[in-house]
Tab-separated table of N, CA, C and O in Angstrom:
chain	number	residue	atom	x	y	z
W	95	MET	N	7.643	-13.657	2.864
W	95	MET	CA	7.870	-12.215	2.536
W	95	MET	C	7.851	-11.417	3.935
W	95	MET	O	7.042	-11.700	4.792
W	96	LEU	N	8.788	-10.527	3.950
W	96	LEU	CA	8.871	-9.718	5.144
W	96	LEU	C	7.806	-8.650	5.142
W	96	LEU	O	7.427	-8.132	4.094
W	97	PRO	N	7.280	-8.238	6.401
W	97	PRO	CA	6.238	-7.247	6.476
W	97	PRO	C	6.759	-5.833	6.043
W	97	PRO	O	7.956	-5.569	6.006
W	98	ALA	N	5.798	-5.082	5.424
W	98	ALA	CA	6.151	-3.800	4.807
W	98	ALA	C	7.014	-2.870	5.784
W	98	ALA	O	7.921	-2.261	5.363
W	99	PRO	N	6.679	-2.768	7.022
W	99	PRO	CA	7.471	-1.850	7.806
W	99	PRO	C	8.956	-2.281	7.915
W	99	PRO	O	9.790	-1.437	7.975
W	100	TYR	N	9.159	-3.601	7.901
W	100	TYR	CA	10.558	-4.030	7.956
W	100	TYR	C	11.230	-3.726	6.639
W	100	TYR	O	12.387	-3.216	6.662
W	101	ARG	N	10.589	-4.025	5.487
W	101	ARG	CA	11.139	-3.743	4.249
W	101	ARG	C	11.373	-2.209	4.084
W	101	ARG	O	12.422	-1.726	3.427
W	102	CYS	N	10.464	-1.341	4.637
W	102	CYS	CA	10.649	0.156	4.505
W	102	CYS	C	11.945	0.539	5.227
W	102	CYS	O	12.719	1.419	4.737
W	103	GLU	N	12.091	-0.051	6.356
W	103	GLU	CA	13.376	0.280	7.206
W	103	GLU	C	14.549	-0.152	6.441
W	103	GLU	O	15.605	0.571	6.426
W	104	GLN	N	14.567	-1.322	5.752
W	104	GLN	CA	15.632	-1.761	4.938
W	104	GLN	C	15.953	-0.689	3.842
W	104	GLN	O	17.179	-0.484	3.574
W	105	ALA	N	14.877	-0.279	3.203
W	105	ALA	CA	15.033	0.701	2.180
W	105	ALA	C	15.686	1.974	2.748
W	105	ALA	O	16.650	2.528	2.057
W	106	ARG	N	15.213	2.444	3.795
W	106	ARG	CA	15.795	3.564	4.452
W	106	ARG	C	17.283	3.507	4.845
W	106	ARG	O	18.070	4.274	4.451
W	107	LEU	N	17.655	2.375	5.317
W	107	LEU	CA	19.105	2.015	5.611
W	107	LEU	C	19.939	1.966	4.379
W	107	LEU	O	21.106	2.288	4.374
W	108	ALA	N	19.303	1.551	3.200
W	108	ALA	CA	20.001	1.481	1.988
W	108	ALA	C	20.163	2.859	1.227
W	108	ALA	O	20.721	2.857	0.163
W	109	GLY	N	19.566	3.924	1.795
W	109	GLY	CA	19.727	5.171	1.254
W	109	GLY	C	18.491	5.829	0.618
W	109	GLY	O	18.536	6.898	0.104
W	110	ALA	N	17.355	5.093	0.701
W	110	ALA	CA	16.170	5.659	0.108
W	110	ALA	C	15.586	6.690	1.107
W	110	ALA	O	15.735	6.545	2.272
W	111	VAL	N	14.836	7.618	0.572
W	111	VAL	CA	14.098	8.629	1.316
W	111	VAL	C	12.596	8.089	1.324
W	111	VAL	O	11.989	7.857	0.274
W	112	ILE	N	12.100	7.905	2.519
W	112	ILE	CA	10.674	7.346	2.691
W	112	ILE	C	9.800	8.592	2.482
W	112	ILE	O	9.756	9.558	3.311
W	113	VAL	N	8.951	8.658	1.423
W	113	VAL	CA	8.086	9.784	1.125
W	113	VAL	C	6.736	9.420	1.657
W	113	VAL	O	5.855	10.424	1.805
W	114	GLN	N	6.438	8.165	1.955
W	114	GLN	CA	5.147	7.857	2.670
W	114	GLN	C	5.415	6.668	3.517
W	114	GLN	O	5.801	5.603	3.039
W	115	GLU	N	5.283	6.826	4.842
W	115	GLU	CA	5.466	5.772	5.789
W	115	GLU	C	4.413	4.680	5.547
W	115	GLU	O	3.374	4.958	5.083
W	116	PRO	N	4.749	3.438	6.016
W	116	PRO	CA	3.705	2.357	5.835
W	116	PRO	C	2.380	2.796	6.502
W	116	PRO	O	2.433	3.246	7.658
W	117	ALA	N	1.303	2.585	5.776
W	117	ALA	CA	-0.042	2.913	6.276
W	117	ALA	C	-1.085	2.008	5.711
W	117	ALA	O	-0.915	1.640	4.547
W	118	ASP	N	-1.972	1.604	6.517
W	118	ASP	CA	-3.127	0.709	6.012
W	118	ASP	C	-4.025	1.509	5.226
W	118	ASP	O	-4.558	2.667	5.613
W	119	GLN	N	-4.504	1.027	4.087
W	119	GLN	CA	-5.405	1.748	3.163
W	119	GLN	C	-6.836	1.158	3.290
W	119	GLN	O	-6.946	-0.068	3.661
W	120	PHE	N	-7.862	1.847	2.912
W	120	PHE	CA	-9.254	1.352	3.078
W	120	PHE	C	-9.535	0.163	2.291
W	120	PHE	O	-10.410	-0.662	2.607
W	121	TYR	N	-8.770	-0.082	1.179
W	121	TYR	CA	-8.979	-1.152	0.298
W	121	TYR	C	-8.265	-2.425	0.729
W	121	TYR	O	-8.244	-3.441	-0.014
W	122	GLY	N	-7.599	-2.459	1.931
W	122	GLY	CA	-7.050	-3.602	2.490
W	122	GLY	C	-5.666	-3.849	2.313
W	122	GLY	O	-5.077	-4.908	2.540
W	123	GLU	N	-4.906	-2.893	1.738
W	123	GLU	CA	-3.399	-2.986	1.526
W	123	GLU	C	-2.675	-2.020	2.467
W	123	GLU	O	-3.240	-0.943	2.858
W	124	ARG	N	-1.479	-2.445	2.838
W	124	ARG	CA	-0.552	-1.555	3.620
W	124	ARG	C	0.400	-1.118	2.467
W	124	ARG	O	1.079	-1.910	1.811
W	125	THR	N	0.582	0.196	2.387
W	125	THR	CA	1.537	0.731	1.394
W	125	THR	C	2.526	1.684	1.974
W	125	THR	O	2.363	2.233	3.079
W	126	TYR	N	3.667	1.850	1.221
W	126	TYR	CA	4.580	2.875	1.592
W	126	TYR	C	5.181	3.339	0.233
W	126	TYR	O	5.194	2.506	-0.749
W	127	ARG	N	5.814	4.431	0.240
W	127	ARG	CA	6.520	4.981	-0.999
W	127	ARG	C	7.914	5.433	-0.626
W	127	ARG	O	8.150	6.015	0.432
W	128	ALA	N	8.887	5.095	-1.476
W	128	ALA	CA	10.275	5.418	-1.290
W	128	ALA	C	10.898	6.007	-2.485
W	128	ALA	O	10.556	5.598	-3.614
W	129	ARG	N	11.780	7.038	-2.342
W	129	ARG	CA	12.527	7.588	-3.470
W	129	ARG	C	13.955	7.007	-3.345
W	129	ARG	O	14.576	7.186	-2.346
W	130	ASP	N	14.458	6.315	-4.410
W	130	ASP	CA	15.793	5.708	-4.329
W	130	ASP	C	16.821	6.816	-4.601
W	130	ASP	O	16.433	7.985	-4.970
W	131	PRO	N	18.062	6.461	-4.437
W	131	PRO	CA	19.082	7.527	-4.543
W	131	PRO	C	19.203	8.172	-5.928
W	131	PRO	O	19.708	9.285	-6.157
W	132	GLU	N	18.706	7.461	-7.026
W	132	GLU	CA	18.573	8.081	-8.399
W	132	GLU	C	17.443	8.940	-8.561
W	132	GLU	O	17.312	9.508	-9.620
W	133	GLY	N	16.479	8.991	-7.530
W	133	GLY	CA	15.332	9.828	-7.716
W	133	GLY	C	14.072	9.227	-8.047
W	133	GLY	O	13.014	9.816	-8.189
W	134	HIS	N	14.059	7.918	-8.353
W	134	HIS	CA	12.863	7.146	-8.703
W	134	HIS	C	12.006	6.937	-7.493
W	134	HIS	O	12.548	6.570	-6.455
W	135	VAL	N	10.764	7.151	-7.630
W	135	VAL	CA	9.817	6.905	-6.545
W	135	VAL	C	9.082	5.568	-6.730
W	135	VAL	O	8.588	5.292	-7.850
W	136	TRP	N	9.115	4.718	-5.774
W	136	TRP	CA	8.613	3.367	-5.821
W	136	TRP	C	7.506	3.272	-4.815
W	136	TRP	O	7.529	3.774	-3.658
W	137	THR	N	6.343	2.503	-5.168
W	137	THR	CA	5.279	2.301	-4.307
W	137	THR	C	5.304	0.788	-4.007
W	137	THR	O	5.290	0.017	-4.936
W	138	PHE	N	5.154	0.488	-2.709
W	138	PHE	CA	5.161	-0.937	-2.322
W	138	PHE	C	3.872	-1.193	-1.583
W	138	PHE	O	3.365	-0.349	-0.861
W	139	ALA	N	3.389	-2.371	-1.747
W	139	ALA	CA	2.120	-2.749	-1.123
W	139	ALA	C	2.041	-4.176	-0.647
W	139	ALA	O	2.632	-5.051	-1.295
W	140	GLU	N	1.341	-4.495	0.461
W	140	GLU	CA	1.088	-5.860	0.720
W	140	GLU	C	-0.406	-5.858	1.234
W	140	GLU	O	-0.932	-4.930	1.834
W	141	THR	N	-1.132	-6.959	0.939
W	141	THR	CA	-2.489	-7.193	1.302
W	141	THR	C	-2.496	-7.499	2.858
W	141	THR	O	-1.835	-8.497	3.214
W	142	VAL	N	-3.336	-6.850	3.624
W	142	VAL	CA	-3.372	-7.165	5.011
W	142	VAL	C	-4.775	-7.565	5.438
W	142	VAL	O	-4.958	-8.148	6.439
W	143	ARG	N	-5.683	-7.427	4.525
W	143	ARG	CA	-7.100	-7.866	4.910
W	143	ARG	C	-8.041	-7.848	3.585
W	143	ARG	O	-7.746	-7.078	2.708
W	144	HIS	N	-8.948	-8.689	3.501
W	144	HIS	CA	-9.927	-8.763	2.436
W	144	HIS	C	-10.907	-7.758	2.734
W	144	HIS	O	-11.526	-7.715	3.802
W	145	VAL	N	-11.315	-6.804	1.675
W	145	VAL	CA	-12.266	-5.906	1.839
W	145	VAL	C	-13.331	-6.076	0.738
W	145	VAL	O	-13.004	-5.959	-0.524
W	146	PRO	N	-14.589	-6.455	1.066
W	146	PRO	CA	-15.610	-6.562	0.052
W	146	PRO	C	-15.917	-5.293	-0.756
W	146	PRO	O	-15.667	-4.162	-0.124
W	147	ARG	N	-16.336	-5.279	-1.931
W	147	ARG	CA	-16.605	-4.125	-2.723
W	147	ARG	C	-17.478	-3.134	-2.080
W	147	ARG	O	-17.267	-1.964	-2.029
W	148	ASP	N	-18.625	-3.640	-1.385
W	148	ASP	CA	-19.636	-2.686	-0.792
W	148	ASP	C	-18.862	-1.930	0.295
W	148	ASP	O	-19.195	-0.796	0.530
W	149	ASP	N	-18.072	-2.572	1.108
W	149	ASP	CA	-17.354	-1.839	2.176
W	149	ASP	C	-16.483	-0.835	1.556
W	149	ASP	O	-16.232	0.222	2.007
W	150	ALA	N	-15.674	-1.176	0.451
W	150	ALA	CA	-14.790	-0.219	-0.104
W	150	ALA	C	-15.490	0.921	-0.704
W	150	ALA	O	-15.053	2.144	-0.607
W	151	GLU	N	-16.657	0.714	-1.256
W	151	GLU	CA	-17.538	1.803	-1.741
W	151	GLU	C	-17.951	2.711	-0.603
W	151	GLU	O	-17.864	3.959	-0.771
W	152	ARG	N	-18.341	2.156	0.458
W	152	ARG	CA	-18.828	2.997	1.626
W	152	ARG	C	-17.716	3.747	2.106
W	152	ARG	O	-17.789	4.895	2.387
W	153	LEU	N	-16.515	3.198	2.275
W	153	LEU	CA	-15.401	3.865	2.853
W	153	LEU	C	-14.735	4.932	1.914
W	153	LEU	O	-14.292	5.908	2.456
W	154	SER	N	-14.785	4.670	0.658
W	154	SER	CA	-14.232	5.649	-0.342
W	154	SER	C	-15.244	6.663	-0.855
W	154	SER	O	-14.906	7.793	-1.262
W	155	GLY	N	-16.521	6.352	-0.691
W	155	GLY	CA	-17.569	7.269	-1.166
W	155	GLY	C	-17.725	7.290	-2.573
W	155	GLY	O	-18.411	8.110	-3.211
W	156	CYS	N	-17.239	6.241	-3.369
W	156	CYS	CA	-17.252	6.180	-4.818
W	156	CYS	C	-17.892	4.760	-5.183
W	156	CYS	O	-17.675	3.847	-4.469
W	157	ARG	N	-18.488	4.703	-6.270
W	157	ARG	CA	-18.900	3.485	-6.790
W	157	ARG	C	-17.799	2.806	-7.500
W	157	ARG	O	-17.018	3.460	-8.306
W	158	ILE	N	-17.574	1.532	-7.354
W	158	ILE	CA	-16.328	0.882	-7.901
W	158	ILE	C	-16.824	-0.293	-8.819
W	158	ILE	O	-17.694	-1.055	-8.385
W	159	GLU	N	-16.375	-0.260	-9.986
W	159	GLU	CA	-16.777	-1.322	-10.982
W	159	GLU	C	-15.433	-2.115	-11.115
W	159	GLU	O	-14.359	-1.651	-11.071
W	160	GLY	N	-15.690	-3.469	-11.346
W	160	GLY	CA	-14.579	-4.374	-11.647
W	160	GLY	C	-13.671	-4.693	-10.395
W	160	GLY	O	-12.480	-4.877	-10.453
W	161	TRP	N	-14.382	-4.694	-9.213
W	161	TRP	CA	-13.577	-4.890	-7.946
W	161	TRP	C	-12.952	-6.234	-8.144
W	161	TRP	O	-13.575	-7.356	-8.254
W	162	HIS	N	-11.554	-6.363	-8.085
W	162	HIS	CA	-10.870	-7.547	-8.298
W	162	HIS	C	-10.674	-8.473	-7.127
W	162	HIS	O	-10.146	-9.513	-7.112
W	163	ARG	N	-11.278	-8.049	-5.959
W	163	ARG	CA	-11.013	-8.830	-4.697
W	163	ARG	C	-12.182	-9.708	-4.308
W	163	ARG	O	-12.111	-10.329	-3.227
W	164	GLU	N	-13.194	-9.857	-5.172
W	164	GLU	CA	-14.286	-10.769	-4.850
W	164	GLU	C	-14.095	-12.121	-5.428
W	164	GLU	O	-13.480	-12.316	-6.394
């Protein structure tokens, strides 16, 4: 699979408007959002690191139940 920044640039060249540039999220994913020529907004993500639930809770300031990454 190609890295998110590369796929983002491919989408831009194909006519999508990038509404959120690729960025790493506290929960361990790199995400970006693109609007296609028909107006649909798509969110794309790739996992870039494992984040334990206690770290995600500390970083988000929220209690998380059902953390799927453990």
